Coordinates of C-alpha atoms and ligand atoms in Angstrom, one line a residue:
M1020 CA 0.1 -0.2 0.0
S1021 CA 1.4 3.5 -0.7
I1022 CA -0.9 5.3 1.6
Q1023 CA -2.4 3.5 5.3
V1024 CA -4.1 5.6 7.3
T1025 CA -5.5 3.8 10.6
S1026 CA -8.0 4.9 13.5
V1027 CA -6.2 8.6 12.9
S1028 CA -8.1 11.6 15.2
K1029 CA -6.5 14.7 16.0
L1030 CA -8.1 17.4 18.2
Y1031 CA -7.2 21.1 18.5
K1032 CA -8.0 22.0 22.3
E1033 CA -11.9 20.4 21.7
Q1034 CA -12.3 20.8 18.4
K1035 CA -12.2 17.0 17.1
A1036 CA -10.6 17.7 13.2
L1037 CA -10.9 14.2 12.7
N1038 CA -12.4 11.1 14.4
G1039 CA -11.2 7.7 13.7
I1040 CA -10.2 8.1 9.9
S1041 CA -9.1 4.8 8.7
F1042 CA -8.3 4.4 4.5
S1043 CA -5.7 3.4 2.6
A1044 CA -4.4 3.9 -1.5
K1045 CA -3.0 1.6 -3.9
K1046 CA 0.4 2.3 -6.1
G1047 CA -1.1 4.2 -9.0
E1048 CA -4.6 5.2 -7.5
I1049 CA -5.6 9.1 -7.9
I1050 CA -8.1 9.7 -4.8
G1051 CA -10.2 12.4 -4.8
F1052 CA -10.4 13.9 -0.6
L1053 CA -13.6 15.1 -1.2
G1054 CA -16.1 17.2 1.7
P1055 CA -17.3 20.4 3.0
N1056 CA -15.0 23.1 4.4
G1057 CA -14.0 22.4 7.9
A1058 CA -14.1 18.5 7.4
G1059 CA -11.1 17.5 8.0
K1060 CA -9.4 17.4 4.9
S1061 CA -6.4 19.7 5.3
T1062 CA -5.5 18.0 8.5
M1063 CA -5.8 14.5 7.6
M1064 CA -3.0 16.0 4.8
K1065 CA -0.8 17.4 7.4
I1066 CA -0.5 14.4 9.1
L1067 CA 0.0 12.4 6.1
T1068 CA 3.0 14.8 5.2
G1069 CA 4.3 14.8 8.9
F1070 CA 3.5 18.4 9.7
I1071 CA 1.6 18.0 12.5
T1072 CA 0.7 14.8 14.5
P1073 CA -2.1 13.1 15.2
N1074 CA -3.3 12.4 18.9
F1075 CA -3.9 8.7 18.1
G1076 CA -3.4 6.6 14.8
D1077 CA -0.9 5.3 12.6
V1078 CA -0.3 6.3 9.4
L1079 CA 2.2 4.3 6.9
V1080 CA 3.3 6.1 3.4
D1081 CA 5.0 3.2 1.3
E1082 CA 5.4 1.5 4.3
I1083 CA 7.6 4.3 6.3
D1084 CA 5.9 5.4 9.9
V1085 CA 4.9 9.3 9.5
L1086 CA 5.0 9.6 13.0
Q1087 CA 8.3 8.0 14.3
N1088 CA 10.1 8.8 11.0
P1089 CA 9.2 12.1 9.2
I1090 CA 11.9 13.4 7.3
E1091 CA 12.7 9.5 6.2
A1092 CA 8.6 9.3 4.9
Q1093 CA 9.0 13.0 3.7
K1094 CA 11.3 11.8 1.0
T1095 CA 8.9 9.6 -1.0
I1096 CA 6.3 12.5 -0.7
G1097 CA 5.0 15.6 -2.5
Y1098 CA 2.9 17.6 -0.6
L1099 CA 1.5 20.8 -2.5
P1100 CA 0.1 22.9 0.6
E1101 CA -3.7 24.8 0.2
H1102 CA -2.3 28.1 0.0
N1103 CA 0.7 27.6 -2.0
P1104 CA 3.4 29.3 -0.7
L1105 CA 6.0 31.0 -3.2
Y1106 CA 8.4 33.2 -3.2
A1107 CA 6.7 35.7 -5.9
E1108 CA 10.1 37.9 -6.3
M1109 CA 12.1 35.0 -7.4
Y1110 CA 12.3 33.6 -11.0
V1111 CA 10.7 30.1 -11.9
R1112 CA 13.7 28.1 -12.3
E1113 CA 15.8 30.0 -9.7
Y1114 CA 13.0 29.2 -7.2
L1115 CA 13.5 25.6 -8.0
Q1116 CA 16.9 25.8 -8.0
F1117 CA 16.7 27.5 -4.2
R1118 CA 14.6 24.3 -3.5
A1119 CA 16.5 21.5 -5.2
Q1120 CA 19.5 22.8 -3.0
I1121 CA 17.3 23.0 0.5
F1122 CA 16.5 19.2 -0.4
K1123 CA 19.6 17.9 -1.3
V1124 CA 18.3 17.2 -5.0
D1125 CA 20.3 16.6 -8.0
K1126 CA 20.1 19.7 -10.4
K1127 CA 19.6 17.8 -13.2
Q1128 CA 16.1 17.2 -12.1
I1129 CA 14.7 20.7 -12.6
E1130 CA 14.9 21.3 -16.3
S1131 CA 12.8 17.5 -16.0
C1132 CA 10.2 18.9 -13.9
I1133 CA 9.8 22.2 -15.8
E1134 CA 8.9 20.0 -18.8
K1135 CA 7.0 17.6 -17.4
V1136 CA 4.6 20.7 -15.5
G1137 CA 4.6 22.6 -18.9
L1138 CA 6.8 25.4 -17.8
T1139 CA 9.3 25.9 -20.2
D1140 CA 8.2 29.1 -21.7
E1141 CA 7.6 30.3 -18.5
A1142 CA 10.6 29.4 -16.5
H1143 CA 12.7 32.8 -16.9
K1144 CA 9.9 34.9 -15.1
K1145 CA 9.4 36.3 -12.2
I1146 CA 6.8 33.9 -10.2
Y1147 CA 4.2 36.5 -9.1
Q1148 CA 4.5 37.3 -13.0
L1149 CA 2.9 34.3 -13.9
S1150 CA -1.3 33.5 -14.0
K1151 CA -2.3 31.8 -11.1
G1152 CA -2.3 28.6 -13.1
Y1153 CA 0.8 28.8 -14.0
Q1154 CA 2.0 29.6 -10.2
Q1155 CA -0.1 26.4 -9.5
R1156 CA 2.3 25.0 -12.2
V1157 CA 5.0 25.6 -10.5
G1158 CA 4.3 24.4 -7.1
I1159 CA 3.2 20.9 -8.7
A1160 CA 6.8 21.1 -10.2
A1161 CA 8.6 22.3 -6.5
A1162 CA 6.5 19.4 -5.0
I1163 CA 8.0 17.0 -7.4
L1164 CA 11.3 17.7 -7.8
H1165 CA 12.8 15.1 -5.3
N1166 CA 11.0 12.3 -7.5
P1167 CA 8.2 11.3 -4.9
S1168 CA 5.7 8.7 -5.4
V1169 CA 3.3 9.7 -3.5
L1170 CA 1.8 13.4 -4.0
I1171 CA -0.6 15.0 -1.5
L1172 CA -2.2 18.2 -3.1
D1173 CA -4.6 20.6 -1.1
E1174 CA -7.2 22.1 -3.0
P1175 CA -5.2 22.2 -6.6
T1176 CA -7.2 23.9 -8.5
T1177 CA -8.9 26.2 -5.9
G1178 CA -9.3 29.8 -8.0
L1179 CA -8.7 29.0 -11.1
D1180 CA -10.5 30.3 -14.5
P1181 CA -11.9 27.2 -16.5
N1182 CA -9.4 27.2 -19.4
Q1183 CA -6.4 26.6 -16.4
L1184 CA -8.3 24.6 -14.6
V1185 CA -9.1 22.1 -17.4
E1186 CA -5.3 21.8 -18.0
I1187 CA -4.2 21.5 -14.7
R1188 CA -6.3 18.5 -14.1
K1189 CA -4.8 17.2 -17.1
L1190 CA -1.3 17.6 -15.6
I1191 CA -2.5 16.0 -12.4
K1192 CA -3.7 12.7 -14.1
D1193 CA -0.6 12.4 -16.3
L1194 CA 1.6 12.7 -12.8
G1195 CA -1.3 10.2 -11.3
K1196 CA 0.0 7.5 -14.0
Q1197 CA 3.2 6.7 -12.1
K1198 CA 2.9 8.4 -8.6
T1199 CA -0.2 7.6 -6.0
V1200 CA -2.1 11.7 -5.6
L1201 CA -4.3 12.0 -3.1
L1202 CA -6.5 15.4 -3.5
S1203 CA -8.4 17.4 -1.9
T1204 CA -11.4 19.4 -3.1
H1205 CA -15.5 20.6 -3.0
I1206 CA -16.0 20.1 -6.2
M1207 CA -17.7 16.6 -6.8
Q1208 CA -17.3 17.1 -10.6
E1209 CA -13.5 17.5 -10.5
V1210 CA -13.1 14.2 -8.5
E1211 CA -15.3 12.9 -11.9
A1212 CA -12.9 13.8 -14.1
I1213 CA -9.6 12.7 -12.5
C1214 CA -10.3 10.3 -9.8
D1215 CA -10.3 6.6 -9.7
R1216 CA -11.7 6.4 -6.6
V1217 CA -13.7 9.0 -3.8
L1218 CA -13.5 9.7 0.1
I1219 CA -15.9 11.8 0.8
I1220 CA -15.6 13.1 4.7
K1221 CA -17.7 14.8 7.0
K1222 CA -16.7 16.3 10.7
G1223 CA -14.2 14.4 10.5
R1224 CA -15.5 11.1 9.8
I1225 CA -15.4 8.9 6.5
L1226 CA -18.8 9.1 5.1
K1227 CA -18.2 6.9 1.6
D1228 CA -15.0 5.3 0.4
Q1229 CA -15.5 4.3 -3.2
S1230 CA -14.6 3.4 -7.0
L1231 CA -15.5 5.9 -9.2
S1232 CA -17.3 3.3 -11.5
I1233 CA -19.3 1.4 -8.7
L1234 CA -20.7 5.3 -8.0
K1235 CA -21.4 6.2 -11.6
N1236 CA -23.0 2.5 -12.2
S1237 CA -25.3 2.7 -8.8
N1238 CA -28.9 2.7 -9.0
L1239 CA -29.5 5.8 -7.2
Q1240 CA -33.3 8.1 -8.1
V1241 CA -34.1 10.8 -7.1
I1242 CA -37.8 11.8 -7.2
V1243 CA -38.7 15.8 -6.7
V1244 CA -43.1 15.4 -5.2
L1245 CA -45.5 17.7 -3.6
F1246 CA -48.5 16.3 -2.6
D1247 CA -51.8 18.2 -1.6
K1248 CA -51.3 17.6 2.0
I1249 CA -48.5 18.0 4.6
I1250 CA -47.2 15.2 6.0
S1251 CA -43.7 14.4 7.8
D1252 CA -40.9 12.4 7.5
N1253 CA -42.1 9.2 9.3
D1254 CA -45.5 9.2 7.1
F1255 CA -42.5 7.8 3.9
K1256 CA -41.5 4.8 6.7
P1257 CA -43.7 2.1 4.2
L1258 CA -41.9 3.1 0.7
F1259 CA -38.8 0.4 0.6
N1260 CA -35.4 1.2 -0.9
L1261 CA -35.5 4.8 0.3
T1262 CA -32.1 6.3 1.2
S1263 CA -32.7 9.7 2.2
I1264 CA -35.5 12.1 2.8
Q1265 CA -35.0 16.0 2.3
K1266 CA -37.6 19.0 2.4
E1267 CA -36.9 21.9 0.0
N1268 CA -39.9 24.6 0.0
E1269 CA -43.5 22.2 0.1
S1270 CA -41.8 19.2 -2.0
W1271 CA -39.8 16.1 -0.8
I1272 CA -36.5 15.3 -2.2
L1273 CA -36.6 11.1 -2.5
T1274 CA -33.8 9.5 -2.9
F1275 CA -34.0 5.7 -3.9
D1276 CA -31.4 2.9 -4.1
A1277 CA -33.9 0.4 -6.5
K1278 CA -33.1 -1.1 -10.1
E1279 CA -37.2 -0.7 -10.3
D1280 CA -38.6 2.8 -11.2
M1281 CA -39.8 4.3 -7.9
R1282 CA -42.8 6.6 -9.7
P1283 CA -45.6 3.9 -9.9
K1284 CA -44.6 3.2 -6.5
L1285 CA -45.1 6.4 -5.5
F1286 CA -48.4 6.9 -6.6
D1287 CA -49.8 4.2 -5.1
F1288 CA -48.0 5.5 -1.3
A1289 CA -50.4 8.4 -1.7
K1290 CA -53.4 6.8 -3.3
E1291 CA -52.7 3.9 0.6
K1292 CA -51.7 8.0 2.3
E1293 CA -55.0 9.7 0.9
L1294 CA -52.4 12.2 -0.5
K1295 CA -52.8 13.6 -4.2
I1296 CA -49.6 14.5 -6.1
L1297 CA -49.8 18.4 -7.2
E1298 CA -45.9 17.3 -8.7
L1299 CA -43.7 14.9 -9.6
S1300 CA -40.2 15.1 -11.6
T1301 CA -37.3 12.9 -11.3
Q1302 CA -33.7 14.6 -11.2
Q1303 CA -30.3 13.7 -12.8
K1304 CA -28.7 11.5 -10.7
N1305 CA -25.1 12.5 -10.6
L1306 CA -22.1 12.3 -8.1
E1307 CA -23.0 16.0 -7.2
T1308 CA -27.0 14.7 -5.9
L1309 CA -24.8 12.1 -4.4
F1310 CA -22.2 14.5 -2.4
R1311 CA -25.3 16.5 -1.5
E1312 CA -27.3 13.4 -0.3
I1313 CA -24.1 11.9 1.6
T1314 CA -22.6 14.8 2.5
G1315 CA -26.4 17.5 3.3
Ligands
ADP2105 P1 -10.9 21.5 5.5 O1 -9.5 21.3 5.3 O2 -11.6 19.8 5.3 O3 -11.8 22.5 4.7 P2 -9.6 21.5 7.8 O4 -9.1 20.1 8.3 O5 -9.0 22.7 7.6 O6 -10.6 21.1 6.9 O7 -10.5 21.7 9.6 C1 -11.2 21.0 10.3 C2 -11.5 21.8 11.5 O8 -10.3 21.5 12.3 C3 -11.9 22.6 11.1 O9 -13.1 23.1 12.3 C4 -11.2 23.8 11.7 O10 -12.1 25.2 12.6 C5 -10.3 23.2 12.7 N1 -9.1 23.3 12.5 C6 -8.3 23.7 11.5 N2 -6.8 23.9 11.9 C7 -7.0 24.3 13.1 C8 -5.9 24.6 14.3 N3 -4.9 24.9 13.7 N4 -6.9 24.8 15.6 C9 -7.7 24.9 15.8 N5 -8.3 24.3 15.1 C10 -8.3 24.2 13.5

């Protein structure tokens, strides 16, 4: 396993940022670490990279115990922190040379990294002269200079325009062919575009750990229905296969996990309860709906 996290908890005073998280990643997997703000994503990433220590649990990266040997572990990890700290006054190449020197990396690596992340035409410029998308590339180049086998990217696409988004996603996908990548985001489409697996967390707990292909082929149906009378959540008990119930204004958003079409069942249900259906529609089942359902 490239990453093995077992029962990790982290407290910031009374605030429980992580609450017994366990997951693993195989070599060559791109994992989307998804969750609302404050879910604990950055905290988990800082623990994985050895920048902070958990109160409880074990973390192995490339079989190295990060808590016991953080320096050794960091040799196998490339990390792009959330706000991509760069020295804006430095030239791109100069900054990478500086990083190579600090981390005792062979300078020959610099040119190949510049090429790999598509910075060849920008490498002579000062970092502040670059667009946000190219600055992200500098951050990624710095993260892969020492040729790590695991890449940890904390919200690498935040603040990018749509074209830059596509380019950075493509770059991450390419890097993922040789490396294990864990990337945090709160955009489901991003996960859909580049990841093999998704880990959804909320309030420091993992709510879902699943491969994208399984998620995409699930039998979720979302039906929005408006009845003529007010009813409560409990009234839906007779309906089978119902995985979530949400109310939006007067309408109910019902998510079913079933192979058969649930609309006729809903009509039978209404008849039995002496309700009249005023409106009924189905919502496109997609990962965005699923994310809202899981984290909502
Ligand atoms: P995410 O990256 O998913 O947005 P974080 O890991 O940044 O979430 O934060 C998880 C929780 O821990 C949040 O409630 C946040 O306010 C809290 N937190 C994060 N860092 C600190 C810190 N240094 N001190 C106190 N609380 C923190």
